[in-house]
Coordinates of C-alpha atoms and ligand atoms in Angstrom, one line a residue:
X1 CA -11.7 6.2 18.3
X2 CA -14.7 3.9 17.3
X3 CA -13.8 0.4 16.5
X4 CA -15.9 -2.4 15.0
X5 CA -14.7 -5.7 16.1
X6 CA -15.8 -8.5 13.8
X7 CA -15.8 -12.0 15.5
X8 CA -15.6 -15.0 13.3
X9 CA -16.6 -18.6 13.8
X10 CA -13.5 -20.3 15.2
X11 CA -12.6 -21.7 18.6
X12 CA -10.4 -18.8 19.3
X13 CA -13.5 -16.5 19.4
X14 CA -13.6 -16.4 23.0
X15 CA -10.0 -14.7 22.9
X16 CA -11.8 -11.7 21.3
X17 CA -13.3 -11.0 24.9
X18 CA -9.9 -10.2 26.1
X19 CA -9.2 -8.0 22.9
X20 CA -12.4 -5.9 23.8
X21 CA -11.0 -5.4 27.3
X22 CA -7.7 -4.1 25.8
X23 CA -9.4 -1.9 23.3
X24 CA -11.8 -0.3 25.9
X25 CA -8.7 0.2 28.2
X26 CA -7.1 2.2 25.4
X27 CA -10.2 4.5 25.5
X28 CA -11.8 3.2 22.2
X29 CA -15.7 2.5 21.8
X30 CA -16.2 -1.0 20.6
X31 CA -19.1 -2.2 18.5
X32 CA -18.9 -6.1 18.3
X33 CA -20.4 -7.8 15.2
X34 CA -20.6 -11.6 15.3
X35 CA -21.0 -14.0 12.4
X36 CA -23.5 -17.0 12.9
X37 CA -20.5 -19.2 13.3
X38 CA -19.0 -17.2 16.1
X39 CA -22.3 -17.3 17.9
X40 CA -21.9 -21.2 18.0
X41 CA -18.7 -20.6 20.2
X42 CA -19.5 -17.6 22.4
X43 CA -22.7 -16.0 23.3
X44 CA -23.4 -12.4 22.2
X45 CA -24.3 -11.5 25.8
X46 CA -20.6 -11.9 26.7
X47 CA -19.6 -9.1 24.3
X48 CA -22.7 -7.1 25.2
X49 CA -21.7 -7.1 28.7
X50 CA -18.1 -6.1 28.0
X51 CA -18.9 -3.3 25.6
X52 CA -22.1 -2.1 27.1
X53 CA -23.6 -2.2 23.5
X54 CA -26.0 -4.3 21.7
X55 CA -24.1 -6.9 19.7
X56 CA -24.9 -7.2 15.9
X57 CA -25.7 -10.8 15.0
X58 CA -27.5 -10.7 11.7
X59 CA -28.1 -8.6 8.6
X60 CA -31.8 -8.5 9.2
X61 CA -32.9 -8.1 12.7
X62 CA -36.2 -10.2 13.2
X63 CA -37.5 -8.1 16.1
X64 CA -36.7 -4.7 14.6
X65 CA -39.9 -2.6 14.5
X66 CA -38.5 -1.0 11.4
X67 CA -37.3 -3.2 8.5
X68 CA -35.7 -0.4 6.7
X69 CA -33.5 0.8 9.6
X70 CA -32.4 -2.8 10.1
X71 CA -31.7 -3.3 6.4
X72 CA -29.3 -0.4 6.2
X73 CA -27.7 -0.9 9.6
X74 CA -24.4 -2.2 8.0
X75 CA -24.0 1.1 6.1
X76 CA -24.5 3.0 9.5
X77 CA -22.0 0.8 11.3
X78 CA -19.6 1.2 8.4
X79 CA -19.9 5.1 8.4
X80 CA -19.8 5.5 12.3
X81 CA -16.6 3.6 12.9
X82 CA -13.0 4.4 12.1
X83 CA -11.3 1.1 12.1
X84 CA -12.4 -2.5 11.6
X85 CA -10.7 -5.4 13.4
X86 CA -11.6 -9.0 12.7
X87 CA -10.6 -11.7 15.2
X88 CA -10.5 -14.5 14.6
X89 CA -10.6 -14.1 10.8
X90 CA -11.5 -17.5 9.5
X91 CA -10.4 -19.0 6.1
X92 CA -13.9 -18.4 5.0
X93 CA -14.0 -14.7 6.0
X94 CA -10.6 -14.0 4.3
X95 CA -12.1 -15.7 1.2
X96 CA -15.1 -13.6 1.3
X97 CA -13.3 -10.4 2.0
X98 CA -10.8 -11.0 -0.7
X99 CA -13.6 -11.6 -3.3
X100 CA -16.1 -9.2 -2.2
X101 CA -18.8 -11.7 -1.2
X102 CA -21.4 -10.2 1.0
X103 CA -23.9 -12.6 2.5
X104 CA -24.0 -11.6 6.1
X105 CA -23.8 -8.5 8.3
X106 CA -19.9 -8.6 8.7
X107 CA -19.1 -9.2 5.0
X108 CA -21.6 -6.6 3.9
X109 CA -20.4 -4.0 6.3
X110 CA -16.8 -4.8 5.3
X111 CA -17.7 -3.8 1.5
X112 CA -19.3 -0.5 2.8
X113 CA -16.4 0.2 5.2
X114 CA -13.7 2.7 3.9
X115 CA -11.3 2.9 6.9
X116 CA -8.2 0.8 7.9
X117 CA -8.6 -2.9 8.4
X118 CA -6.8 -5.2 10.9
X119 CA -7.2 -9.0 10.3
X120 CA -6.1 -11.6 12.8
X121 CA -6.5 -15.0 11.1
X122 CA -6.8 -18.3 13.0
X123 CA -7.3 -21.7 11.5
X124 CA -5.9 -25.3 11.1
X125 CA -2.3 -25.3 9.7
X126 CA -3.2 -26.9 6.4
X127 CA -6.1 -24.4 5.8
X128 CA -3.6 -21.6 6.5
X129 CA -0.9 -23.0 4.1
X130 CA -3.3 -23.7 1.4
X131 CA -2.6 -21.9 -1.8
X132 CA -6.3 -20.5 -1.8
X133 CA -5.9 -18.9 1.6
X134 CA -2.3 -17.6 0.9
X135 CA -3.6 -15.9 -2.4
X136 CA -6.5 -14.4 -0.5
X137 CA -4.1 -13.0 2.1
X138 CA -1.9 -11.6 -0.7
X139 CA -4.9 -9.8 -2.2
X140 CA -5.9 -8.5 1.4
X141 CA -2.3 -7.3 2.0
X142 CA -2.2 -5.5 -1.3
X143 CA -5.3 -3.9 -0.5
X144 CA -3.5 -2.2 2.5
X145 CA -5.1 -4.3 5.2
X146 CA -2.8 -5.2 8.2
X147 CA -2.5 -9.0 8.9
X148 CA -1.5 -10.1 12.3
X149 CA 0.0 -13.4 11.5
X150 CA -1.1 -16.5 13.5
X151 CA 1.4 -18.1 15.8
X152 CA 2.9 -21.6 15.6
X153 CA 1.8 -24.0 18.2
X154 CA -0.6 -26.7 19.4
X155 CA -4.0 -26.2 17.6
X156 CA -7.5 -27.1 18.8
X157 CA -7.6 -29.8 16.1
X158 CA -4.4 -31.5 17.6
X159 CA -2.0 -30.5 14.9
X160 CA 1.1 -28.5 15.7
X161 CA 1.9 -25.6 13.2
X162 CA 0.9 -22.1 12.1
X163 CA -2.7 -21.2 12.7
X164 CA -3.2 -20.3 16.3
X165 CA -4.6 -16.8 16.9
X166 CA -2.1 -14.2 17.8
X167 CA -2.2 -13.0 21.4
X168 CA -4.9 -10.4 22.2
X169 CA -2.2 -8.1 23.2
X170 CA -0.4 -8.4 20.0
X171 CA -3.6 -7.7 18.1
X172 CA -4.3 -4.6 20.1
X173 CA -0.7 -3.4 19.3
X174 CA -1.4 -3.9 15.6
X175 CA -4.5 -1.7 16.0
X176 CA -2.4 0.9 17.7
X177 CA 0.2 0.9 14.9
X178 CA -2.6 1.3 12.4
X179 CA -4.1 4.2 14.2
X180 CA -0.8 5.9 14.8
X181 CA 0.0 5.5 11.1
X182 CA -3.3 6.5 9.9
X183 CA -3.3 10.2 9.3
X184 CA 0.3 11.0 9.5
X185 CA 0.4 12.7 6.1
X186 CA -2.8 14.7 6.9
X187 CA -2.9 18.1 5.0
X188 CA 0.3 17.3 2.9
X189 CA 0.6 17.1 -1.0
X190 CA 2.6 14.1 -2.1
X191 CA 3.7 14.0 -5.7
X192 CA 4.4 10.6 -7.1
X193 CA 5.6 9.4 -10.5
X194 CA 4.9 5.8 -11.6
X195 CA 5.3 3.4 -14.3
X196 CA 7.4 3.4 -17.5
X197 CA 7.6 6.2 -20.1
X198 CA 7.1 5.5 -23.8
X199 CA 9.3 7.3 -26.3
X200 CA 8.0 7.2 -29.9
X201 CA 10.2 6.1 -32.8
X202 CA 7.3 6.6 -35.4
X203 CA 3.5 6.8 -35.1
X204 CA 3.3 3.1 -34.2
X205 CA 6.6 2.2 -32.4
X206 CA 8.1 3.2 -29.1
X207 CA 10.9 2.5 -26.7
X208 CA 10.0 1.7 -23.3
X209 CA 10.8 -0.6 -20.2
X210 CA 9.2 -3.4 -18.1
X211 CA 8.0 -1.2 -15.3
X212 CA 4.4 -2.2 -14.3
X213 CA 3.9 0.8 -12.2
X214 CA 2.8 -1.3 -9.2
X215 CA 5.3 0.2 -6.8
X216 CA 4.4 3.8 -7.7
X217 CA 0.6 3.0 -7.4
X218 CA 1.1 1.4 -4.1
X219 CA 2.9 4.5 -2.8
X220 CA 0.0 6.5 -4.1
X221 CA -2.5 4.3 -2.1
X222 CA -0.4 4.3 1.1
X223 CA 0.0 8.1 0.9
X224 CA -3.8 8.7 0.3
X225 CA -4.6 6.2 3.2
X226 CA -2.4 8.2 5.4
X227 CA -4.3 11.5 4.7
X228 CA -2.1 13.0 2.0
X229 CA -3.5 14.8 -1.2
X230 CA -1.8 12.7 -3.8
X231 CA -0.9 13.7 -7.3
X232 CA 0.0 10.8 -9.3
X233 CA 1.9 11.3 -12.6
X234 CA 1.9 8.0 -14.5
X235 CA 3.3 6.5 -17.6
X236 CA 1.2 4.0 -19.4
X237 CA 0.2 0.9 -17.2
X238 CA -2.5 -1.6 -16.7
X239 CA -3.6 -0.4 -13.3
X240 CA -6.6 1.7 -12.1
X241 CA -5.7 4.9 -10.5
X242 CA -6.0 4.6 -6.7
X243 CA -9.0 6.1 -5.2
X244 CA -8.9 9.7 -4.2
X245 CA -5.8 10.7 -6.1
X246 CA -5.4 13.5 -8.7
X247 CA -4.4 11.4 -11.7
X248 CA -2.3 12.6 -14.6
X249 CA -1.5 10.3 -17.5
X250 CA 1.7 10.9 -19.6
X251 CA 3.6 9.0 -22.2
X252 CA 6.9 10.6 -22.6
X253 CA 9.7 11.7 -20.3
X254 CA 9.3 15.2 -21.6
X255 CA 5.6 15.2 -20.7
X256 CA 6.2 13.8 -17.3
X257 CA 8.8 16.4 -16.6
X258 CA 6.4 19.2 -17.6
X259 CA 3.5 17.8 -15.5
X260 CA 5.9 17.3 -12.6
X261 CA 7.0 21.0 -12.6
X262 CA 3.5 22.2 -13.1
X263 CA 2.3 20.4 -9.9
X264 CA 5.5 21.0 -7.8
X265 CA 4.5 24.0 -5.9
X266 CA 2.1 22.6 -3.2
X267 CA 4.1 19.3 -2.8
X268 CA 5.9 18.7 0.5
X269 CA 7.2 15.2 -0.5
X270 CA 8.1 14.0 -4.0
X271 CA 8.6 10.3 -4.8
X272 CA 10.0 9.5 -8.3
X273 CA 9.1 5.9 -8.7
X274 CA 8.7 6.1 -12.5
X275 CA 11.2 4.3 -14.6
X276 CA 11.9 7.2 -17.0
X277 CA 13.5 6.2 -20.4
X278 CA 16.9 7.8 -20.6
X279 CA 17.0 8.3 -24.4
X280 CA 14.5 9.3 -27.1
X281 CA 14.3 10.1 -30.7
X282 CA 14.3 14.0 -30.9
X283 CA 12.6 14.1 -34.4
X284 CA 9.9 11.5 -34.6
X285 CA 9.0 10.8 -38.3
X286 CA 5.4 11.5 -39.0
X287 CA 5.1 8.4 -41.1
X288 CA 5.8 4.7 -40.2
X289 CA 9.4 3.7 -40.8
X290 CA 9.7 1.3 -43.6
X291 CA 11.9 -1.7 -43.7
X292 CA 14.5 -0.5 -46.4
X293 CA 17.9 -1.8 -45.3
X294 CA 19.3 -4.9 -43.6
X295 CA 20.4 -2.7 -40.6
X296 CA 18.9 0.3 -38.9
X297 CA 20.8 2.7 -36.8
X298 CA 19.0 5.2 -34.6
X299 CA 20.6 8.1 -33.0
X300 CA 19.0 8.8 -29.7
X301 CA 19.2 11.9 -27.4
X302 CA 19.1 11.9 -23.7
X303 CA 15.7 12.6 -22.1
X304 CA 15.5 15.3 -19.4
X305 CA 16.7 13.9 -16.1
X306 CA 13.5 14.9 -14.1
X307 CA 15.0 13.7 -10.7
X308 CA 18.4 15.6 -11.2
X309 CA 16.3 18.8 -12.0
X310 CA 14.2 18.3 -9.0
X311 CA 17.3 17.9 -7.0
X312 CA 18.3 21.4 -8.1
X313 CA 14.9 23.1 -7.6
X314 CA 13.3 21.2 -4.7
X315 CA 13.8 23.9 -2.0
X316 CA 12.6 22.5 1.4
X317 CA 10.8 19.5 -0.1
X318 CA 11.7 16.0 0.7
X319 CA 12.9 14.3 -2.5
X320 CA 12.8 10.6 -2.8
X321 CA 14.4 9.0 -6.0
X322 CA 14.4 5.2 -7.1
X323 CA 17.3 3.3 -8.4
X324 CA 16.6 0.4 -10.6
X325 CA 19.6 -1.8 -10.8
X326 CA 20.7 -5.3 -11.9
X327 CA 24.0 -5.2 -9.9
X328 CA 26.0 -3.3 -7.4
X329 CA 22.7 -2.1 -5.5
X330 CA 24.3 -0.4 -2.6
X331 CA 26.9 1.4 -4.7
X332 CA 24.5 2.7 -7.2
X333 CA 21.7 3.8 -4.7
X334 CA 24.4 5.8 -2.9
X335 CA 25.8 7.3 -6.1
X336 CA 22.3 8.3 -7.3
X337 CA 21.5 10.0 -3.9
X338 CA 24.5 12.2 -4.2
X339 CA 24.4 12.9 -7.8
X340 CA 20.8 13.9 -8.0
X341 CA 20.7 15.7 -4.6
X342 CA 18.0 13.4 -3.2
X343 CA 17.1 13.0 0.7
X344 CA 16.5 9.3 0.2
X345 CA 17.0 6.8 -2.7
X346 CA 15.0 3.5 -2.9
X347 CA 17.3 0.9 -4.4
X348 CA 15.7 -2.3 -5.9
X349 CA 17.0 -5.0 -8.1
X350 CA 15.1 -5.4 -11.4
X351 CA 15.4 -8.0 -14.1
X352 CA 15.7 -11.8 -13.7
X353 CA 14.0 -14.1 -11.0
X354 CA 12.4 -12.2 -8.3
X355 CA 13.1 -8.8 -9.8
X356 CA 11.0 -5.9 -8.7
X357 CA 9.4 -5.1 -12.1
X358 CA 5.9 -6.8 -12.8
X359 CA 6.1 -8.5 -9.4
X360 CA 3.6 -7.8 -6.5
X361 CA 6.3 -7.9 -4.0
X362 CA 9.4 -6.2 -3.5
X363 CA 12.4 -5.7 -1.2
X364 CA 14.3 -2.6 -1.1
X365 CA 17.4 -0.7 0.2
X366 CA 17.0 2.8 1.5
X367 CA 20.1 5.0 1.1
X368 CA 20.0 8.1 3.4
X369 CA 22.2 11.2 3.4
X370 CA 23.7 10.3 6.7
X371 CA 25.4 7.4 5.0
X372 CA 23.0 4.9 6.6
X373 CA 21.4 2.2 4.6
X374 CA 17.9 0.5 5.7
X375 CA 17.0 -2.9 4.3
X376 CA 13.3 -3.4 3.9
X377 CA 12.8 -7.1 3.6
X378 CA 10.5 -8.7 1.0
X379 CA 6.8 -7.9 1.4
X380 CA 3.8 -6.8 -0.7
X381 CA 4.5 -3.6 -2.6
X382 CA 1.9 -1.9 -0.4
X383 CA 3.6 -2.9 2.9
X384 CA 7.0 -1.7 1.5
X385 CA 5.2 1.6 0.4
X386 CA 4.2 2.1 4.1
X387 CA 7.7 1.3 5.3
X388 CA 9.1 3.9 2.8
X389 CA 6.7 6.6 4.2
X390 CA 7.5 5.6 7.8
X391 CA 11.2 6.2 6.9
X392 CA 10.4 9.5 5.0
X393 CA 8.5 10.8 8.1
X394 CA 11.3 9.7 10.5
X395 CA 13.8 11.5 8.1
X396 CA 11.8 14.7 8.1
X397 CA 11.5 14.8 11.9
X398 CA 15.4 14.4 12.0
X399 CA 15.9 17.2 9.4
X400 CA 13.6 19.6 11.4
X401 CA 15.3 18.7 14.5
X402 CA 18.8 19.3 13.3
X403 CA 17.9 22.4 11.1
X404 CA 15.5 23.9 13.7
X405 CA 12.9 24.3 10.9
Ligands
CTP1 N1 14.9 9.5 -13.6 C1 14.4 10.8 -14.0 N2 14.6 11.2 -15.3 C2 15.3 10.4 -16.1 C3 15.8 9.2 -15.7 C4 15.6 8.7 -14.5 O1 13.7 11.4 -13.3 N3 15.5 10.8 -17.4 C5 14.6 9.1 -12.1 C6 13.8 7.9 -12.0 O2 12.4 8.3 -11.7 C7 14.5 7.4 -10.7 C8 15.9 7.7 -10.8 O3 15.9 8.8 -11.6 O4 13.9 8.0 -9.5 C9 16.9 6.7 -11.1 O5 16.4 6.1 -12.3 P1 17.4 5.0 -12.9 O6 16.9 4.7 -14.3 O7 17.7 3.9 -12.0 O8 18.7 5.8 -13.1 P2 19.3 6.6 -14.2 O9 19.6 8.0 -13.7 O10 18.7 6.5 -15.4 O11 20.9 5.9 -14.2 P3 21.4 4.8 -14.9 O12 20.6 4.5 -16.2 O13 22.9 5.1 -15.1 O14 21.3 3.6 -13.9

C-alpha cells in the first residue's frame, strides 16, 4: 500500500521517524510531506534517508526545471497514494483540514485526496480542549477520518494533561485498522433507507417525525467508503446525498416501500434506518382542509410495514432494522428483531436530551438473533455507522460458518 505521511510542525515531529520505520516494516511505501513548521523541528533529510524518497517540502519547488509539474505535484501525490496519515496533526492543520483551507502542499493535497485519512493530533492541553479544536475534530470525525487521540501526560510546554502524541505503534495500528476496514464491502450492494417519511393530509399539510436522516446518511457514507455500491432511499431531509451513492428521494411510506422492493434484487445487506410513519390518511383531499369546526378528527390507516415485509421476502440477505424508542430499549429492540425477522436491530433512544434524532452523535444497542446485545458507546454517527458494519460483517461470517454457505 502507498501511504502519504504528513508531518506537522510540532515538537513530536521527530516521533514520525519511528512511525515511518513501522510503516515500512509492514511493507508500505511511504511518501513524506513536511509542512514549513515541521522543517523547523526535523530536517527533511532524516525522512529522505528513512524512506529512500525525496521529501516534499513546499507547494512550488524552486529548483524544479518544470514549473507546471511542480505546480500540480500535489494532485499526483493525492492520486498515487492509498492512505493519508498526519502525525503530528497540529491544531492549525486540524483547523485547515476541517475548513478546507489550502495554503501549502499538505493542506492542498488533503483536498485532492479521496482515500482514508488517519490523524494523530498533538498539542498543548488547553489548545486540545479549546472549543474550536474540539469542533474541528467533530467535523473531521463526521467526515469519516480516524482520529488517534493524544495521550495524557507531561507535555513539552511543562503542562500535564491531554495533548501528547499517541505512541507511533498506536498510530501504525490505527493505519492497520483503517486498511483492514477499507474495502471489506467491495463488490456488494447495500440498500439503505434514511430520514422520515411525510404522509400528506391535504395539498399543504403532512404528518412526519423529527428524524434528521443523519444516521442513515452516515451509514451510506461508511458503506460506500468500504467499497459497497450503495442505494440510498431517503425521505425529505436537509442533507446532501453522500458521494458515489445511487440516491432515490421519496416522501411517503408507500413510495419508500415501492422503491425498496424495486431495488431489492442485487442487495446483499439492507439497513432500514428510516423513521417510517406508522399511519397515513388513505384518501388525501385534493383541496386544502378548511377550519370549519372547533375539533377535527382524522381517521388514519396503517402504512405498509416495509421492514416486516422485507423480513418475509429477504432470502439470504442480511436484514438490519432500527428501533427508535423512548423507553424499554433492550426489550423493544429484542421484540422488533423477532417480530420483523431481522438479523440485527439497532436500538436507539430518541426524544429528550441526548436523543438520537437531530444529533450528530449517537449511542446504540445492537440486538442479535443469538440473544446477545452489543452496546456501542456514544460517538459520532459516522463512527457508530462503521461499528454497525463491523458487526454486520462479523455476523455474516458467523452465519456462513454455521450454515456452511
Ligand atoms: N418500519 C418500516 N415500515 C413502517 C414502520 C417502521 O419499515 N411502516 C421500520 C423502520 O424503518 C425501522 C423499524 O421498522 O427499521 C422500526 O421502526 P419503529 O418506528 O421503531 O417501530 P414500529 O414497527 O413502528 O413499532 P412501534 O411504533 O410500536 O415502536
